[in-house]
Coordinates of C-alpha atoms in Angstrom, one line a residue:
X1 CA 0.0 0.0 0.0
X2 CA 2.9 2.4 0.8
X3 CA 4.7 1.5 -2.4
X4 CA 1.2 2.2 -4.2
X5 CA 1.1 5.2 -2.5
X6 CA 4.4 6.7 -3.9
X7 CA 3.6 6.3 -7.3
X8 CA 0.5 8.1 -7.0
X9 CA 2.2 10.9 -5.2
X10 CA 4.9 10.8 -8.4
X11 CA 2.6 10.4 -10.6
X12 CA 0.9 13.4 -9.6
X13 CA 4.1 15.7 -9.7
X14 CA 5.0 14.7 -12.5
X15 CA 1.7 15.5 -14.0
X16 CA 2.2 19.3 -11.8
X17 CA 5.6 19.7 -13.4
X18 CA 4.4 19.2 -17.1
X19 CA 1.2 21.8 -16.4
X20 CA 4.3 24.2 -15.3
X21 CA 7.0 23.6 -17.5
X22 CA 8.2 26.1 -19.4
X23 CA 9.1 24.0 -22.4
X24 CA 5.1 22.3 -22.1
X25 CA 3.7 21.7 -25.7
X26 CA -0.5 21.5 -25.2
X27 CA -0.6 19.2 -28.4
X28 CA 1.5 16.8 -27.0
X29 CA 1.9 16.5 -23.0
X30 CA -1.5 16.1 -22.4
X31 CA -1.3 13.0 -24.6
X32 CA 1.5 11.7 -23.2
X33 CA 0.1 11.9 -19.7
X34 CA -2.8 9.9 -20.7
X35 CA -0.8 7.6 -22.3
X36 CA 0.7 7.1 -18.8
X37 CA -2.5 6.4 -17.3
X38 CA -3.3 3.8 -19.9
X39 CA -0.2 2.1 -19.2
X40 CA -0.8 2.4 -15.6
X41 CA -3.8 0.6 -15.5
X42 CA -3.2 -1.8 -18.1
X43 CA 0.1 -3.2 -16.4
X44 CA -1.2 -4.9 -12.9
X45 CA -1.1 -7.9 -14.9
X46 CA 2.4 -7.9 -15.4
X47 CA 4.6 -5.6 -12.9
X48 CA 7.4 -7.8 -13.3
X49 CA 6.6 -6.9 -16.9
X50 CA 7.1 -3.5 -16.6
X51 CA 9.8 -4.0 -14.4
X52 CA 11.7 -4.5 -17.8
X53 CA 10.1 -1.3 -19.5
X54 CA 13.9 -0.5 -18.8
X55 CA 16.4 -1.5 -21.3
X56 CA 19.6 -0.4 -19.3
X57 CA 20.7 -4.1 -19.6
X58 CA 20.6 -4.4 -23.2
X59 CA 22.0 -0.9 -24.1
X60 CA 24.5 -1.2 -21.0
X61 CA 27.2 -2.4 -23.5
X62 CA 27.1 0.1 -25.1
X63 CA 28.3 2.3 -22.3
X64 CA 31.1 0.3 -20.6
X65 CA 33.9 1.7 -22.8
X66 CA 33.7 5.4 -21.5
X67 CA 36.3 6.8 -24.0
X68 CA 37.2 9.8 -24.8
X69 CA 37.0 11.4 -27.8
X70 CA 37.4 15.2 -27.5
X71 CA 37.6 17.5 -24.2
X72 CA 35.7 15.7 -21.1
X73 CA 32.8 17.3 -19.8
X74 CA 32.6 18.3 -16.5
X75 CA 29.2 20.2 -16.5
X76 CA 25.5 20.2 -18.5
X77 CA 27.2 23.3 -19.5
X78 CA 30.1 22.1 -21.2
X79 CA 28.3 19.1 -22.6
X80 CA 26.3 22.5 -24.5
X81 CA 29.3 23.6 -26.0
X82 CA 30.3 20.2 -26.7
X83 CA 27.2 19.6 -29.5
X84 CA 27.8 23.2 -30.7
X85 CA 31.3 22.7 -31.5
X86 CA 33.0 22.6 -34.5
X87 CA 34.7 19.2 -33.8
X88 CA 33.2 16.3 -34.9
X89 CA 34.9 14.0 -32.2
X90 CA 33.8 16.9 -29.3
X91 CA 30.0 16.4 -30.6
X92 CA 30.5 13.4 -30.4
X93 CA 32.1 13.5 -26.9
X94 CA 28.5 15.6 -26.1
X95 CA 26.3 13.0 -26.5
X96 CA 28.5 10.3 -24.9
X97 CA 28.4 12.5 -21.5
X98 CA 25.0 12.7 -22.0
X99 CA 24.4 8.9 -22.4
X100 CA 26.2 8.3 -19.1
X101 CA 24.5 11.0 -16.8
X102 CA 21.2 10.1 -17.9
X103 CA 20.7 6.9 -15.9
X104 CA 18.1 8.3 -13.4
X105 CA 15.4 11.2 -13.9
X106 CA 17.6 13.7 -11.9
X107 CA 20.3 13.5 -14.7
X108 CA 17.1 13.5 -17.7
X109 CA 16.0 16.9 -16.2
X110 CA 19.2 18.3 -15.7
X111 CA 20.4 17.8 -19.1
X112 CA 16.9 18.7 -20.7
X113 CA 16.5 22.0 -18.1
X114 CA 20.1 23.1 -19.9
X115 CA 20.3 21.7 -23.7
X116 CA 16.5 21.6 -24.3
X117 CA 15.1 19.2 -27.0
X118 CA 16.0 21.2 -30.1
X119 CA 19.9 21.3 -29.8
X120 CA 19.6 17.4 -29.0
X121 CA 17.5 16.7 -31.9
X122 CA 19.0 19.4 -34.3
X123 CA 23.0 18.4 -33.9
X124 CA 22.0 14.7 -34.6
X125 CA 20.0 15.8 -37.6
X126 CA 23.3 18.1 -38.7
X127 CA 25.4 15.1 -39.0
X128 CA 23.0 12.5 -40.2
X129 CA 26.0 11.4 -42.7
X130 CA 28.1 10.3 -39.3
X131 CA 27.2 6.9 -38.8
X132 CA 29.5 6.8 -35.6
X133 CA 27.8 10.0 -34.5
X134 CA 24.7 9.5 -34.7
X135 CA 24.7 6.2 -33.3
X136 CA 26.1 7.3 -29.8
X137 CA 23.6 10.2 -30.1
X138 CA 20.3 7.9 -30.8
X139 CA 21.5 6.1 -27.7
X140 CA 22.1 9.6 -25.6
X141 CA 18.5 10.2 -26.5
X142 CA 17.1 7.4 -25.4
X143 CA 18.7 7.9 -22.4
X144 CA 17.5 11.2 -21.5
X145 CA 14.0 10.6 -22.5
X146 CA 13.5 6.4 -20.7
X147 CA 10.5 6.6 -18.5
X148 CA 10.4 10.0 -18.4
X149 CA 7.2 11.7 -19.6
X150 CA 8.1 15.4 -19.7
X151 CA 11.3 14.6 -21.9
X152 CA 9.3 12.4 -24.3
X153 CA 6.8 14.7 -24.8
X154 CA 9.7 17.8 -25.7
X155 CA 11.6 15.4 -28.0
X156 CA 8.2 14.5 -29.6
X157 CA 7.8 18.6 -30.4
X158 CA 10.5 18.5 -31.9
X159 CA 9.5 16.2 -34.8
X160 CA 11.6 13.1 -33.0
X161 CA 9.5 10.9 -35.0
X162 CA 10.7 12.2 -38.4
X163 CA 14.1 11.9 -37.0
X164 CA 14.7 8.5 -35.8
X165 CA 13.0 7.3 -39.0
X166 CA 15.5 8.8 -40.7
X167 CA 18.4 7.4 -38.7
X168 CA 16.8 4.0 -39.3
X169 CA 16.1 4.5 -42.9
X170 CA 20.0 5.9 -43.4
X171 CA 21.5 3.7 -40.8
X172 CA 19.8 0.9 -39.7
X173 CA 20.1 -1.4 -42.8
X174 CA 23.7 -2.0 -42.1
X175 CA 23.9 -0.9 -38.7
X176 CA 22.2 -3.4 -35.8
X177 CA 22.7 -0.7 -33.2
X178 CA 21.3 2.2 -35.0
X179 CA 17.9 0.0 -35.9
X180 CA 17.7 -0.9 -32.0
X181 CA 18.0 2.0 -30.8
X182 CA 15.9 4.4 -33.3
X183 CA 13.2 2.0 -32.5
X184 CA 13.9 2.5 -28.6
X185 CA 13.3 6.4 -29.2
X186 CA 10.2 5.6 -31.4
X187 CA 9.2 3.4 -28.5
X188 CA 9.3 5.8 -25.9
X189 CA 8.1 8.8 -28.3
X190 CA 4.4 5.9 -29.1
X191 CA 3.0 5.8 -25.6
X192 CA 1.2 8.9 -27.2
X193 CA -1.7 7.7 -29.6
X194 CA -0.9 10.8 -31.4
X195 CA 3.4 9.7 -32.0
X196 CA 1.5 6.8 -32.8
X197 CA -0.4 7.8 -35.7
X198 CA 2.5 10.2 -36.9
X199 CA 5.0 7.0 -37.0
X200 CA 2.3 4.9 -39.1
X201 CA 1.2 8.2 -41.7
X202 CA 5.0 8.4 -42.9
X203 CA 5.7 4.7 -43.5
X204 CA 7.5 4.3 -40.0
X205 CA 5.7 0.4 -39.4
X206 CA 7.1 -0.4 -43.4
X207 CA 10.5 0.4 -41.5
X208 CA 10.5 -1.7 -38.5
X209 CA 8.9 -4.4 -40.7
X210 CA 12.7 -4.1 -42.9
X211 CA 14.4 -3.9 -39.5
X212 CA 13.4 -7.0 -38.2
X213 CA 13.4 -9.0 -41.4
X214 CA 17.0 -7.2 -42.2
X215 CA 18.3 -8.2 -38.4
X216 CA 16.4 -11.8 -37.8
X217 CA 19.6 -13.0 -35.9
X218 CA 20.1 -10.0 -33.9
X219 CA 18.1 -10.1 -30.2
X220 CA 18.4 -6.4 -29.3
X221 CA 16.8 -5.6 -32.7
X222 CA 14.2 -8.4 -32.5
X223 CA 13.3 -6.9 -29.0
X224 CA 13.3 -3.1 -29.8
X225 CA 10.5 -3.9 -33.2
X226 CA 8.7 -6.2 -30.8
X227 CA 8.4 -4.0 -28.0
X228 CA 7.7 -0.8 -30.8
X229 CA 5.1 -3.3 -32.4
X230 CA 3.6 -4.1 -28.5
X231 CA 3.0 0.1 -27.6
X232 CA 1.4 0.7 -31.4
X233 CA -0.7 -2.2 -30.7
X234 CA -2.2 -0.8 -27.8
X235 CA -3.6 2.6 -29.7
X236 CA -7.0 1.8 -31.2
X237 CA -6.7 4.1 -33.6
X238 CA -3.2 1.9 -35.0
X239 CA -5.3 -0.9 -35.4
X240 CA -6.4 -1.7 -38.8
X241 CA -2.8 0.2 -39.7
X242 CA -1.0 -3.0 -38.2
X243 CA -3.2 -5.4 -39.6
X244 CA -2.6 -4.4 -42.7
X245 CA 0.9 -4.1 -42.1
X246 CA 0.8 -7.7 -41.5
X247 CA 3.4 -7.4 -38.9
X248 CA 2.4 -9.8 -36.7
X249 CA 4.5 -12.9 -38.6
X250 CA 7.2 -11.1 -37.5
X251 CA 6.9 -10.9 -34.2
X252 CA 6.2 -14.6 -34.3
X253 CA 9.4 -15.4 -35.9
X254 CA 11.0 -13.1 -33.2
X255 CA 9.8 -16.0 -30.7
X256 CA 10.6 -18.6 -32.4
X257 CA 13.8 -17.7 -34.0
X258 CA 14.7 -16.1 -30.4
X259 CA 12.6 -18.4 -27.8
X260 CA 15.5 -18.6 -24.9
X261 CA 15.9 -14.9 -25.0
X262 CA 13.6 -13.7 -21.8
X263 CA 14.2 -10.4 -22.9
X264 CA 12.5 -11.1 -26.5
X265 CA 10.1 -13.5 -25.4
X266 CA 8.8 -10.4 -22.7
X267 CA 8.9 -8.3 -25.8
X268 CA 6.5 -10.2 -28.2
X269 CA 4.3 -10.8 -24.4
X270 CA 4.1 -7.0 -25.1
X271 CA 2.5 -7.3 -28.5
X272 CA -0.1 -9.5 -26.6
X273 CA -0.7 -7.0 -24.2
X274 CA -1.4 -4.4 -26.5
X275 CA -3.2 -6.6 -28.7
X276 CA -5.7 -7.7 -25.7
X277 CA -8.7 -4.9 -26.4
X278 CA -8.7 -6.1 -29.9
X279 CA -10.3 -9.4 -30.7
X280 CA -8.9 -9.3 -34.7
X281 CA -5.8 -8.9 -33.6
X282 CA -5.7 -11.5 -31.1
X283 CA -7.7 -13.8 -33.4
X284 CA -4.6 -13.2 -35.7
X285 CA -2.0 -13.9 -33.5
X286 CA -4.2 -17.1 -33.0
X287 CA -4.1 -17.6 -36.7
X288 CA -0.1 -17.3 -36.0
X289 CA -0.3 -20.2 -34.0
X290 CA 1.2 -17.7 -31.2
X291 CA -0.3 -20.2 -28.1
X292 CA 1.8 -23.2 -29.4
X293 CA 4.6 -21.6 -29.7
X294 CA 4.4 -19.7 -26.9
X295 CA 3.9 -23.2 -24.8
X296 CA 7.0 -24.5 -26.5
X297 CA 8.7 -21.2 -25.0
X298 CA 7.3 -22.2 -21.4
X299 CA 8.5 -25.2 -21.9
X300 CA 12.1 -23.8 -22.5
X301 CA 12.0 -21.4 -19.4
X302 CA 11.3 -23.8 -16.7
X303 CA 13.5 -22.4 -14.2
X304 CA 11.9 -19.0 -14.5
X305 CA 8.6 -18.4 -12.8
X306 CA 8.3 -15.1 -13.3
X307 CA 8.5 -15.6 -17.3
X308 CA 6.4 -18.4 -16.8
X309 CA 3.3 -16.6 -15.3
X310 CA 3.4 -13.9 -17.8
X311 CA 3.6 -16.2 -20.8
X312 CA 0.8 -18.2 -19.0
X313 CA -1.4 -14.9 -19.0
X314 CA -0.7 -14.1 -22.1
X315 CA -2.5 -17.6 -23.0
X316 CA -5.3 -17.0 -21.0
X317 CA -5.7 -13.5 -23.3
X318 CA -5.4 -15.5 -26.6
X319 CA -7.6 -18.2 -24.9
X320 CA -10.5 -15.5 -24.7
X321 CA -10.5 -15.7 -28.5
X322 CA -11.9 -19.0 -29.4

């Protein structure tokens, strides 16, 4: 009851901060908030679930190596004049500082209270041709903006849909890192219906479609689309978009291609989850022949109870179908 208690107290600031923020955008924070409260209710059936809305573990590897490239940073202030320098390698050095003092919401609002969304977005979308670049910085990103509603709602202002499509239409063909973590941002950027929408009207679910058929062997990949795939799934509105997509194969390939991956297997439970106020969409997976596969997957995780239960709910969803 106390834990319960705490959210709703954060919960509740956090709604008080966006209503004050300087930065607030009406079209989009209001969205984003509900979006919150969708997720909120929607996730008692899996808190152990959402306990893996984080994907520090996955991206964590990408952050062990702490190198330098240009001057360190020792304040928000210099990582400022970092993005706005002339040297590539001291941008570059920016959004590196960035990625690593980002771990915790303090950090987010730190960063964002000094760069703002703009710069962020506009230095990545400067050097769109620098592979290594924009890389680090669509990791960065995702950092400053994980689980943290105010920050997704700026970025999404700032047209961050229309960017990290194009770092996974320029990049992410040959480079597994830049298609995970684009479709980390666009995760983040879809618990509003209205990012949603945006991502489907300029050929963004075409894209992770290519992403996950271009990266099959690749679990981070296979995880960011299904996780993507799991939030649009979850917007009415995205419905008929998806279906038509036919995405959902490729989520089921995901499974089976990646079955002993918990963090995969959690990811296409996602898609599930989204999926369960829609009884086409469900009836597809069905089709899919999602519940034998994903008893084949229990099978596999034996030692895991936690993955176990979910996997078993997730039956009892597609169950409801027949």
């Amino acid at each position: 009851a106390a834990a319960a208690a705490a959210q709703e107290q954060e919960r509740q600031r956090r709604q008080m901060e966006v209503q004050t923020s300087p930065e607030r955008s009406p079209r989009f924070d209001d969205a984003f908030l509900l979006g919150e409260e969708r997720r909120h209710s929607s996730r008692e059936m899996n808190d152990s679930m959402a306990s893996r809305t984080s994907r520090q573990s996955r991206s964590s590897q990408h952050s062990e190596d702490h190198r330098i490239l240009g001057k360190p940073c020792k304040t928000w202030v210099d990582v400022k004049e970092a993005l706005e320098s002339d040297s590539a390698k001291q941008r570059e050095q920016g959004y590196l500082t960035i990625r690593d003092w980002c771990e915790n919401v303090e950090g987010q609002d730190k960063g964002m209270a000094v760069l703002g969304g703009e710069l962020i977005l506009g230095i990545l979308e400067d050097n769109f041709d620098d592979r290594g670049l924009v890389v680090t910085a669509t990791l960065a990103i995702f950092r400053m903006m994980e689980q943290n509603i105010r920050n997704q709602g700026k970025f999404a202002f700032h047209n961050g849909i229309t960017t990290f499509l194009e770092v996974m239409k320029r990049h992410g063909g040959e480079s597994p890192d830049a298609a995970e973590f684009s479709m980390l941002c666009l995760e983040q950027l879809c618990g509003s219906e209205e990012c949603g929408e945006e991502l489907a009207d300029k050929g963004g679910l075409k894209q992770v479609a290519a992403m996950l058929r271009q990266h099959q062997e690749d679990p981070g990949v296979q995880e960011a689309g299904c996780s993507l795939i799991g939030v649009l799934a979850g917007h009415p509105s995205l419905r008929d978009n998806l279906l038509g997509a036919k995405i959902f194969h490729l989520v089921l390939a995901a499974l089976q291609r990646h079955g002993e991956d918990s963090k995969v297997v959690e990811a296409t439970l996602r898609v599930v989850e989204g999926a369960s106020n829609s009884v086409q969409m469900l009836r597809t997976l069905r089709g899919l022949d999602m519940p034998g596969l994903l008893q084949e997957v229990f099978d596999h995780h034996s030692g895991d109870r936690q993955l176990q239960q979910m996997i078993l709910e997730s039956l009892e969803a597609l169950k409801g179908t027949e």
